[in-house]
Amino acid sequence: MSARNILITALIFLNIAIDQISKFIVRAEVGKGSVSEIIGDVFTLHNVENKGAFLGMGSDFSPALRITLLLILPILVLAFVLRHIIKDKTMNMFTLVGFCCIIGGGIANVYDRIVYGSVTDFLHLDFGGFLRTGIFNLADVSVMVGMGCLIVGSFKKKKEAN
């Protein structure tokens, strides 16, 4: 196995491990539906089971549609992206790390849907008014960090091309 493939594997597993460990702790230590202040009302800890996707979207879909859209389709997309990053040896480090974060976060949430039937969400930010999030987890953070890396990587690629 090449050093690059070891890096890809390590990054993906690191993202999955951090997410799964955090969810294990939340399931064991935080009461379902509870709210605990971490930093006042700005940063709070919850324990919410989300049967849908982002912000609970799709939680009211029929079971067949939910399996198709929240399990089968993500697994196919994650497999395609993984194949792409293994084959494309020309991508810059930001892009590679970004894809690894997205794959790791995606696998972690798919794993939850398969094993638990839902995804455990537990973090919430509220800076007042319009500046607040839904309840999310560290897999979601991995995906967002990954998206940020892809954006930086695409600007870096354009700059290198000029």
GROMACS .gro file of N, CA and C in nm:
model
  486
    1MET      N    1   0.085  -0.118   0.000
    1MET     CA    2   0.000   0.000   0.000
    1MET      C    3   0.090   0.124   0.000
    2SER      N    4   0.059   0.218  -0.086
    2SER     CA    5   0.140   0.340  -0.097
    2SER      C    6   0.118   0.431   0.024
    3ALA      N    7   0.212   0.522   0.045
    3ALA     CA    8   0.200   0.619   0.155
    3ALA      C    9   0.073   0.703   0.138
    4ARG      N   10   0.041   0.735   0.015
    4ARG     CA   11  -0.079   0.815  -0.013
    4ARG      C   12  -0.205   0.740   0.029
    5ASN      N   13  -0.213   0.611  -0.005
    5ASN     CA   14  -0.330   0.532   0.031
    5ASN      C   15  -0.338   0.510   0.182
    6ILE      N   16  -0.222   0.500   0.247
    6ILE     CA   17  -0.221   0.490   0.394
    6ILE      C   18  -0.275   0.619   0.454
    7LEU      N   19  -0.235   0.734   0.399
    7LEU     CA   20  -0.287   0.863   0.446
    7LEU      C   21  -0.437   0.871   0.427
    8ILE      N   22  -0.486   0.832   0.312
    8ILE     CA   23  -0.631   0.833   0.284
    8ILE      C   24  -0.704   0.747   0.387
    9THR      N   25  -0.656   0.626   0.406
    9THR     CA   26  -0.720   0.533   0.501
    9THR      C   27  -0.717   0.589   0.643
   10ALA      N   28  -0.603   0.642   0.683
   10ALA     CA   29  -0.590   0.696   0.819
   10ALA      C   30  -0.683   0.815   0.842
   11LEU      N   31  -0.689   0.905   0.746
   11LEU     CA   32  -0.777   1.022   0.760
   11LEU      C   33  -0.924   0.982   0.769
   12ILE      N   34  -0.965   0.890   0.685
   12ILE     CA   35  -1.105   0.845   0.687
   12ILE      C   36  -1.136   0.778   0.820
   13PHE      N   37  -1.050   0.686   0.864
   13PHE     CA   38  -1.075   0.618   0.991
   13PHE      C   39  -1.067   0.712   1.110
   14LEU      N   40  -0.980   0.812   1.106
   14LEU     CA   41  -0.972   0.910   1.214
   14LEU      C   42  -1.103   0.987   1.227
   15ASN      N   43  -1.159   1.029   1.113
   15ASN     CA   44  -1.287   1.099   1.115
   15ASN      C   45  -1.399   1.011   1.170
   16ILE      N   46  -1.402   0.886   1.127
   16ILE     CA   47  -1.504   0.793   1.176
   16ILE      C   48  -1.487   0.771   1.326
   17ALA      N   49  -1.364   0.748   1.370
   17ALA     CA   50  -1.338   0.719   1.512
   17ALA      C   51  -1.377   0.835   1.602
   18ILE      N   52  -1.337   0.956   1.567
   18ILE     CA   53  -1.371   1.073   1.649
   18ILE      C   54  -1.522   1.087   1.660
   19ASP      N   55  -1.591   1.071   1.550
   19ASP     CA   56  -1.737   1.083   1.552
   19ASP      C   57  -1.801   0.972   1.636
   20GLN      N   58  -1.761   0.849   1.614
   20GLN     CA   59  -1.824   0.737   1.685
   20GLN      C   60  -1.794   0.740   1.834
   21ILE      N   61  -1.673   0.778   1.872
   21ILE     CA   62  -1.640   0.789   2.014
   21ILE      C   63  -1.725   0.898   2.079
   22SER      N   64  -1.739   1.012   2.012
   22SER     CA   65  -1.819   1.121   2.069
   22SER      C   66  -1.966   1.079   2.084
   23LYS      N   67  -2.019   1.008   1.986
   23LYS     CA   68  -2.158   0.963   1.994
   23LYS      C   69  -2.176   0.857   2.102
   24PHE      N   70  -2.078   0.769   2.119
   24PHE     CA   71  -2.083   0.668   2.225
   24PHE      C   72  -2.091   0.737   2.361
   25ILE      N   73  -2.009   0.838   2.381
   25ILE     CA   74  -2.010   0.911   2.508
   25ILE      C   75  -2.144   0.981   2.529
   26VAL      N   76  -2.195   1.045   2.426
   26VAL     CA   77  -2.324   1.116   2.439
   26VAL      C   78  -2.436   1.017   2.470
   27ARG      N   79  -2.441   0.905   2.399
   27ARG     CA   80  -2.547   0.806   2.425
   27ARG      C   81  -2.539   0.754   2.569
   28ALA      N   82  -2.417   0.738   2.621
   28ALA     CA   83  -2.398   0.682   2.755
   28ALA      C   84  -2.418   0.785   2.866
   29GLU      N   85  -2.382   0.910   2.840
   29GLU     CA   86  -2.375   1.009   2.949
   29GLU      C   87  -2.479   1.120   2.944
   30VAL      N   88  -2.543   1.141   2.830
   30VAL     CA   89  -2.636   1.254   2.816
   30VAL      C   90  -2.777   1.199   2.798
   31GLY      N   91  -2.869   1.244   2.884
   31GLY     CA   92  -3.007   1.198   2.875
   31GLY      C   93  -3.072   1.240   2.745
   32LYS      N   94  -3.153   1.150   2.689
   32LYS     CA   95  -3.224   1.182   2.565
   32LYS      C   96  -3.314   1.304   2.585
   33GLY      N   97  -3.306   1.397   2.491
   33GLY     CA   98  -3.389   1.516   2.496
   33GLY      C   99  -3.341   1.622   2.593
   34SER      N  100  -3.232   1.596   2.665
   34SER     CA  101  -3.185   1.695   2.763
   34SER      C  102  -3.106   1.805   2.693
   35VAL      N  103  -3.090   1.917   2.765
   35VAL     CA  104  -3.010   2.029   2.716
   35VAL      C  105  -2.915   2.068   2.829
   36SER      N  106  -2.785   2.070   2.799
   36SER     CA  107  -2.684   2.110   2.896
   36SER      C  108  -2.605   2.225   2.837
   37GLU      N  109  -2.584   2.327   2.918
   37GLU     CA  110  -2.506   2.442   2.871
   37GLU      C  111  -2.358   2.409   2.878
   38ILE      N  112  -2.289   2.435   2.769
   38ILE     CA  113  -2.143   2.422   2.766
   38ILE      C  114  -2.084   2.562   2.781
   39ILE      N  115  -2.131   2.654   2.697
   39ILE     CA  116  -2.095   2.795   2.708
   39ILE      C  117  -2.227   2.873   2.705
   40GLY      N  118  -2.290   2.886   2.822
   40GLY     CA  119  -2.419   2.955   2.832
   40GLY      C  120  -2.519   2.899   2.734
   41ASP      N  121  -2.601   2.987   2.676
   41ASP     CA  122  -2.698   2.946   2.574
   41ASP      C  123  -2.636   2.940   2.435
   42VAL      N  124  -2.511   2.982   2.423
   42VAL     CA  125  -2.446   2.989   2.292
   42VAL      C  126  -2.407   2.851   2.241
   43PHE      N  127  -2.353   2.766   2.328
   43PHE     CA  128  -2.308   2.633   2.288
   43PHE      C  129  -2.367   2.533   2.385
   44THR      N  130  -2.458   2.449   2.335
   44THR     CA  131  -2.529   2.355   2.422
   44THR      C  132  -2.513   2.212   2.373
   45LEU      N  133  -2.527   2.120   2.469
   45LEU     CA  134  -2.513   1.977   2.443
   45LEU      C  135  -2.651   1.912   2.456
   46HIS      N  136  -2.686   1.828   2.360
   46HIS     CA  137  -2.815   1.761   2.354
   46HIS      C  138  -2.792   1.612   2.331
   47ASN      N  139  -2.900   1.535   2.326
   47ASN     CA  140  -2.895   1.396   2.279
   47ASN      C  141  -3.024   1.375   2.201
   48VAL      N  142  -3.013   1.388   2.069
   48VAL     CA  143  -3.129   1.380   1.982
   48VAL      C  144  -3.103   1.273   1.877
   49GLU      N  145  -3.199   1.185   1.855
   49GLU     CA  146  -3.189   1.085   1.749
   49GLU      C  147  -3.260   1.140   1.625
   50ASN      N  148  -3.187   1.149   1.516
   50ASN     CA  149  -3.236   1.206   1.392
   50ASN      C  150  -3.255   1.094   1.290
   51LYS      N  151  -3.379   1.066   1.254
   51LYS     CA  152  -3.408   0.961   1.155
   51LYS      C  153  -3.392   1.012   1.012
   52GLY      N  154  -3.381   1.143   0.997
   52GLY     CA  155  -3.366   1.202   0.864
   52GLY      C  156  -3.223   1.236   0.832
   53ALA      N  157  -3.207   1.332   0.745
   53ALA     CA  158  -3.074   1.380   0.707
   53ALA      C  159  -3.052   1.514   0.776
   54PHE      N  160  -2.982   1.604   0.712
   54PHE     CA  161  -2.952   1.735   0.765
   54PHE      C  162  -3.078   1.804   0.817
   55LEU      N  163  -3.075   1.847   0.943
   55LEU     CA  164  -3.188   1.915   1.010
   55LEU      C  165  -3.315   1.831   1.009
   56GLY      N  166  -3.301   1.700   1.004
   56GLY     CA  167  -3.418   1.611   1.011
   56GLY      C  168  -3.492   1.596   0.880
   57MET      N  169  -3.441   1.657   0.772
   57MET     CA  170  -3.510   1.645   0.644
   57MET      C  171  -3.519   1.499   0.602
   58GLY      N  172  -3.635   1.457   0.560
   58GLY     CA  173  -3.656   1.321   0.516
   58GLY      C  174  -3.702   1.227   0.624
   59SER      N  175  -3.715   1.276   0.748
   59SER     CA  176  -3.755   1.187   0.858
   59SER      C  177  -3.899   1.139   0.842
   60ASP      N  178  -3.979   1.211   0.764
   60ASP     CA  179  -4.117   1.170   0.743
   60ASP      C  180  -4.137   1.092   0.612
   61PHE      N  181  -4.027   1.059   0.542
   61PHE     CA  182  -4.037   0.978   0.421
   61PHE      C  183  -4.078   0.836   0.457
   62SER      N  184  -4.132   0.765   0.359
   62SER     CA  185  -4.164   0.624   0.379
   62SER      C  186  -4.034   0.548   0.405
   63PRO      N  187  -4.041   0.434   0.473
   63PRO     CA  188  -3.917   0.358   0.500
   63PRO      C  189  -3.839   0.324   0.373
   64ALA      N  190  -3.906   0.286   0.266
   64ALA     CA  191  -3.835   0.251   0.142
   64ALA      C  192  -3.761   0.371   0.084
   65LEU      N  193  -3.826   0.487   0.084
   65LEU     CA  194  -3.763   0.608   0.031
   65LEU      C  195  -3.648   0.651   0.121
   66ARG      N  196  -3.667   0.640   0.253
   66ARG     CA  197  -3.560   0.677   0.346
   66ARG      C  198  -3.438   0.585   0.327
   67ILE      N  199  -3.460   0.455   0.309
   67ILE     CA  200  -3.349   0.361   0.286
   67ILE      C  201  -3.277   0.397   0.156
   68THR      N  202  -3.353   0.429   0.053
   68THR     CA  203  -3.293   0.463  -0.077
   68THR      C  204  -3.212   0.592  -0.068
   69LEU      N  205  -3.272   0.697  -0.013
   69LEU     CA  206  -3.207   0.829  -0.012
   69LEU      C  207  -3.104   0.848   0.098
   70LEU      N  208  -3.119   0.778   0.210
   70LEU     CA  209  -3.030   0.801   0.324
   70LEU      C  210  -2.930   0.688   0.348
   71LEU      N  211  -2.946   0.577   0.276
   71LEU     CA  212  -2.850   0.467   0.290
   71LEU      C  213  -2.787   0.428   0.157
   72ILE      N  214  -2.869   0.384   0.064
   72ILE     CA  215  -2.817   0.331  -0.062
   72ILE      C  216  -2.745   0.438  -0.144
   73LEU      N  217  -2.812   0.551  -0.165
   73LEU     CA  218  -2.752   0.658  -0.244
   73LEU      C  219  -2.623   0.711  -0.180
   74PRO      N  220  -2.621   0.740  -0.050
   74PRO     CA  221  -2.494   0.785   0.010
   74PRO      C  222  -2.383   0.682   0.001
   75ILE      N  223  -2.414   0.554   0.018
   75ILE     CA  224  -2.311   0.451   0.007
   75ILE      C  225  -2.252   0.450  -0.134
   76LEU      N  226  -2.337   0.460  -0.235
   76LEU     CA  227  -2.289   0.463  -0.373
   76LEU      C  228  -2.202   0.586  -0.400
   77VAL      N  229  -2.246   0.702  -0.352
   77VAL     CA  230  -2.171   0.826  -0.373
   77VAL      C  231  -2.036   0.819  -0.300
   78LEU      N  232  -2.038   0.772  -0.174
   78LEU     CA  233  -1.913   0.762  -0.097
   78LEU      C  234  -1.816   0.665  -0.164
   79ALA      N  235  -1.865   0.555  -0.215
   79ALA     CA  236  -1.779   0.458  -0.285
   79ALA      C  237  -1.720   0.521  -0.411
   80PHE      N  238  -1.802   0.595  -0.486
   80PHE     CA  239  -1.754   0.661  -0.607
   80PHE      C  240  -1.645   0.763  -0.573
   81VAL      N  241  -1.668   0.845  -0.469
   81VAL     CA  242  -1.570   0.947  -0.432
   81VAL      C  243  -1.440   0.880  -0.383
   82LEU      N  244  -1.452   0.774  -0.306
   82LEU     CA  245  -1.333   0.703  -0.259
   82LEU      C  246  -1.254   0.648  -0.378
   83ARG      N  247  -1.322   0.588  -0.472
   83ARG     CA  248  -1.256   0.538  -0.593
   83ARG      C  249  -1.184   0.651  -0.666
   84HIS      N  250  -1.251   0.765  -0.674
   84HIS     CA  251  -1.194   0.882  -0.743
   84HIS      C  252  -1.066   0.930  -0.676
   85ILE      N  253  -1.067   0.942  -0.542
   85ILE     CA  254  -0.947   0.996  -0.478
   85ILE      C  255  -0.831   0.896  -0.479
   86ILE      N  256  -0.862   0.769  -0.484
   86ILE     CA  257  -0.755   0.669  -0.493
   86ILE      C  258  -0.692   0.672  -0.632
   87LYS      N  259  -0.774   0.689  -0.735
   87LYS     CA  260  -0.724   0.686  -0.873
   87LYS      C  261  -0.658   0.818  -0.916
   88ASP      N  262  -0.714   0.932  -0.872
   88ASP     CA  263  -0.663   1.062  -0.917
   88ASP      C  264  -0.547   1.106  -0.828
   89LYS      N  265  -0.428   1.083  -0.877
   89LYS     CA  266  -0.307   1.113  -0.799
   89LYS      C  267  -0.263   1.259  -0.817
   90THR      N  268  -0.338   1.337  -0.894
   90THR     CA  269  -0.298   1.475  -0.921
   90THR      C  270  -0.360   1.577  -0.826
   91MET      N  271  -0.456   1.536  -0.743
   91MET     CA  272  -0.523   1.636  -0.659
   91MET      C  273  -0.430   1.686  -0.550
   92ASN      N  274  -0.447   1.815  -0.516
   92ASN     CA  275  -0.363   1.875  -0.413
   92ASN      C  276  -0.406   1.826  -0.274
   93MET      N  277  -0.324   1.855  -0.175
   93MET     CA  278  -0.346   1.802  -0.040
   93MET      C  279  -0.477   1.854   0.021
   94PHE      N  280  -0.514   1.981  -0.003
   94PHE     CA  281  -0.639   2.033   0.051
   94PHE      C  282  -0.758   1.954  -0.003
   95THR      N  283  -0.756   1.927  -0.132
   95THR     CA  284  -0.865   1.852  -0.195
   95THR      C  285  -0.869   1.710  -0.142
   96LEU      N  286  -0.755   1.646  -0.130
   96LEU     CA  287  -0.749   1.509  -0.079
   96LEU      C  288  -0.801   1.501   0.065
   97VAL      N  289  -0.754   1.591   0.151
   97VAL     CA  290  -0.800   1.592   0.290
   97VAL      C  291  -0.949   1.622   0.294
   98GLY      N  292  -0.995   1.714   0.212
   98GLY     CA  293  -1.138   1.747   0.208
   98GLY      C  294  -1.224   1.627   0.174
   99PHE      N  295  -1.185   1.555   0.070
   99PHE     CA  296  -1.261   1.435   0.033
   99PHE      C  297  -1.256   1.329   0.143
  100CYS      N  298  -1.141   1.314   0.207
  100CYS     CA  299  -1.130   1.216   0.318
  100CYS      C  300  -1.222   1.252   0.433
  101CYS      N  301  -1.230   1.381   0.467
  101CYS     CA  302  -1.321   1.426   0.574
  101CYS      C  303  -1.467   1.399   0.536
  102ILE      N  304  -1.502   1.427   0.413
  102ILE     CA  305  -1.639   1.405   0.367
  102ILE      C  306  -1.673   1.256   0.370
  103ILE      N  307  -1.581   1.174   0.321
  103ILE     CA  308  -1.604   1.029   0.321
  103ILE      C  309  -1.615   0.977   0.465
  104GLY      N  310  -1.523   1.017   0.552
  104GLY     CA  311  -1.526   0.972   0.691
  104GLY      C  312  -1.654   1.013   0.763
  105GLY      N  313  -1.693   1.139   0.748
  105GLY     CA  314  -1.817   1.185   0.809
  105GLY      C  315  -1.939   1.116   0.752
  106GLY      N  316  -1.938   1.096   0.621
  106GLY     CA  317  -2.050   1.027   0.557
  106GLY      C  318  -2.062   0.883   0.602
  107ILE      N  319  -1.950   0.813   0.608
  107ILE     CA  320  -1.953   0.673   0.653
  107ILE      C  321  -2.001   0.665   0.798
  108ALA      N  322  -1.955   0.757   0.882
  108ALA     CA  323  -1.995   0.755   1.024
  108ALA      C  324  -2.146   0.770   1.039
  109ASN      N  325  -2.207   0.860   0.964
  109ASN     CA  326  -2.352   0.878   0.974
  109ASN      C  327  -2.428   0.761   0.910
  110VAL      N  328  -2.377   0.707   0.800
  110VAL     CA  329  -2.440   0.589   0.739
  110VAL      C  330  -2.434   0.472   0.836
  111TYR      N  331  -2.321   0.455   0.902
  111TYR     CA  332  -2.306   0.349   1.003
  111TYR      C  333  -2.414   0.362   1.110
  112ASP      N  334  -2.435   0.483   1.160
  112ASP     CA  335  -2.539   0.504   1.261
  112ASP      C  336  -2.677   0.464   1.209
  113ARG      N  337  -2.707   0.500   1.086
  113ARG     CA  338  -2.839   0.467   1.030
  113ARG      C  339  -2.856   0.316   1.019
  114ILE      N  340  -2.749   0.245   0.982
  114ILE     CA  341  -2.757   0.100   0.969
  114ILE      C  342  -2.769   0.035   1.107
  115VAL      N  343  -2.685   0.074   1.201
  115VAL     CA  344  -2.678   0.007   1.332
  115VAL      C  345  -2.789   0.052   1.426
  116TYR      N  346  -2.820   0.183   1.430
  116TYR     CA  347  -2.915   0.237   1.528
  116TYR      C  348  -3.048   0.279   1.467
  117GLY      N  349  -3.056   0.288   1.337
  117GLY     CA  350  -3.179   0.332   1.272
  117GLY      C  351  -3.196   0.482   1.270
  118SER      N  352  -3.098   0.555   1.327
  118SER     CA  353  -3.101   0.701   1.330
  118SER      C  354  -2.959   0.749   1.357
  119VAL      N  355  -2.940   0.880   1.346
  119VAL     CA  356  -2.810   0.941   1.371
  119VAL      C  357  -2.820   1.023   1.500
  120THR      N  358  -2.723   1.006   1.589
  120THR     CA  359  -2.721   1.083   1.714
  120THR      C  360  -2.661   1.219   1.687
  121ASP      N  361  -2.739   1.324   1.714
  121ASP     CA  362  -2.693   1.463   1.704
  121ASP      C  363  -2.688   1.520   1.844
  122PHE      N  364  -2.591   1.608   1.870
  122PHE     CA  365  -2.576   1.653   2.008
  122PHE      C  366  -2.520   1.793   2.028
  123LEU      N  367  -2.473   1.859   1.927
  123LEU     CA  368  -2.415   1.992   1.943
  123LEU      C  369  -2.506   2.098   1.883
  124HIS      N  370  -2.513   2.214   1.949
  124HIS     CA  371  -2.596   2.323   1.899
  124HIS      C  372  -2.528   2.456   1.930
  125LEU      N  373  -2.522   2.542   1.830
  125LEU     CA  374  -2.467   2.677   1.845
  125LEU      C  375  -2.579   2.778   1.824
  126ASP      N  376  -2.586   2.879   1.910
  126ASP     CA  377  -2.689   2.983   1.897
  126ASP      C  378  -2.628   3.117   1.938
  127PHE      N  379  -2.597   3.197   1.837
  127PHE     CA  380  -2.542   3.329   1.862
  127PHE      C  381  -2.652   3.435   1.861
  128GLY      N  382  -2.777   3.390   1.867
  128GLY     CA  383  -2.892   3.481   1.869
  128GLY      C  384  -2.943   3.512   1.730
  129GLY      N  385  -3.074   3.528   1.721
  129GLY     CA  386  -3.135   3.565   1.593
  129GLY      C  387  -3.112   3.462   1.485
  130PHE      N  388  -3.058   3.508   1.372
  130PHE     CA  389  -3.039   3.421   1.256
  130PHE      C  390  -2.911   3.339   1.264
  131LEU      N  391  -2.824   3.368   1.358
  131LEU     CA  392  -2.697   3.299   1.367
  131LEU      C  393  -2.703   3.181   1.463
  132ARG      N  394  -2.776   3.077   1.421
  132ARG     CA  395  -2.781   2.955   1.501
  132ARG      C  396  -2.791   2.835   1.408
  133THR      N  397  -2.746   2.722   1.462
  133THR     CA  398  -2.744   2.599   1.383
  133THR      C  399  -2.857   2.509   1.427
  134GLY      N  400  -2.878   2.404   1.350
  134GLY     CA  401  -2.958   2.293   1.399
  134GLY      C  402  -2.868   2.212   1.491
  135ILE      N  403  -2.920   2.104   1.546
  135ILE     CA  404  -2.838   2.017   1.629
  135ILE      C  405  -2.760   1.925   1.535
  136PHE      N  406  -2.630   1.912   1.559
  136PHE     CA  407  -2.543   1.839   1.467
  136PHE      C  408  -2.446   1.751   1.545
  137ASN      N  409  -2.361   1.678   1.472
  137ASN     CA  410  -2.263   1.590   1.536
  137ASN      C  411  -2.126   1.611   1.471
  138LEU      N  412  -2.026   1.538   1.517
  138LEU     CA  413  -1.891   1.559   1.465
  138LEU      C  414  -1.874   1.505   1.322
  139ALA      N  415  -1.956   1.410   1.279
  139ALA     CA  416  -1.953   1.367   1.139
  139ALA      C  417  -1.996   1.483   1.050
  140ASP      N  418  -2.097   1.558   1.094
  140ASP     CA  419  -2.140   1.675   1.019
  140ASP      C  420  -2.028   1.780   1.012
  141VAL      N  421  -1.956   1.796   1.124
  141VAL     CA  422  -1.842   1.888   1.126
  141VAL      C  423  -1.736   1.840   1.027
  142SER      N  424  -1.710   1.710   1.022
  142SER     CA  425  -1.613   1.655   0.926
  142SER      C  426  -1.652   1.689   0.783
  143VAL      N  427  -1.779   1.672   0.752
  143VAL     CA  428  -1.827   1.702   0.617
  143VAL      C  429  -1.809   1.852   0.586
  144MET      N  430  -1.843   1.938   0.682
  144MET     CA  431  -1.829   2.082   0.658
  144MET      C  432  -1.682   2.124   0.645
  145VAL      N  433  -1.596   2.069   0.729
  145VAL     CA  434  -1.452   2.096   0.717
  145VAL      C  435  -1.403   2.046   0.581
  146GLY      N  436  -1.450   1.929   0.541
  146GLY     CA  437  -1.414   1.875   0.411
  146GLY      C  438  -1.456   1.967   0.297
  147MET      N  439  -1.576   2.021   0.307
  147MET     CA  440  -1.623   2.115   0.203
  147MET      C  441  -1.534   2.240   0.200
  148GLY      N  442  -1.497   2.288   0.318
  148GLY     CA  443  -1.407   2.403   0.324
  148GLY      C  444  -1.273   2.373   0.259
  149CYS      N  445  -1.219   2.255   0.286
  149CYS     CA  446  -1.092   2.214   0.223
  149CYS      C  447  -1.105   2.205   0.072
  150LEU      N  448  -1.220   2.153   0.024
  150LEU     CA  449  -1.240   2.146  -0.122
  150LEU      C  450  -1.243   2.284  -0.185
  151ILE      N  451  -1.305   2.379  -0.116
  151ILE     CA  452  -1.309   2.517  -0.168
  151ILE      C  453  -1.168   2.575  -0.174
  152VAL      N  454  -1.093   2.561  -0.064
  152VAL     CA  455  -0.955   2.610  -0.062
  152VAL      C  456  -0.873   2.539  -0.170
  153GLY      N  457  -0.891   2.408  -0.180
  153GLY     CA  458  -0.818   2.330  -0.281
  153GLY      C  459  -0.849   2.373  -0.422
  154SER      N  460  -0.974   2.409  -0.448
  154SER     CA  461  -1.008   2.452  -0.585
  154SER      C  462  -0.946   2.588  -0.617
  155PHE      N  463  -0.940   2.678  -0.518
  155PHE     CA  464  -0.873   2.807  -0.542
  155PHE      C  465  -0.723   2.787  -0.562
  156LYS      N  466  -0.666   2.697  -0.484
  156LYS     CA  467  -0.524   2.667  -0.495
  156LYS      C  468  -0.493   2.609  -0.633
  157LYS      N  469  -0.580   2.522  -0.682
  157LYS     CA  470  -0.561   2.460  -0.813
  157LYS      C  471  -0.569   2.566  -0.922
  158LYS      N  472  -0.666   2.658  -0.910
  158LYS     CA  473  -0.678   2.766  -1.010
  158LYS      C  474  -0.556   2.856  -1.009
  159LYS      N  475  -0.506   2.887  -0.889
  159LYS     CA  476  -0.388   2.972  -0.877
  159LYS      C  477  -0.266   2.903  -0.938
  160GLU      N  478  -0.252   2.773  -0.915
  160GLU     CA  479  -0.138   2.698  -0.970
  160GLU      C  480  -0.147   2.690  -1.123
  161ALA      N  481  -0.269   2.689  -1.177
  161ALA     CA  482  -0.289   2.679  -1.322
  161ALA      C  483  -0.252   2.810  -1.392
  162ASN      N  484  -0.259   2.922  -1.321
  162ASN     CA  485  -0.229   3.053  -1.383
  162ASN      C  486  -0.083   3.084  -1.384
   0.00000   0.00000   0.00000
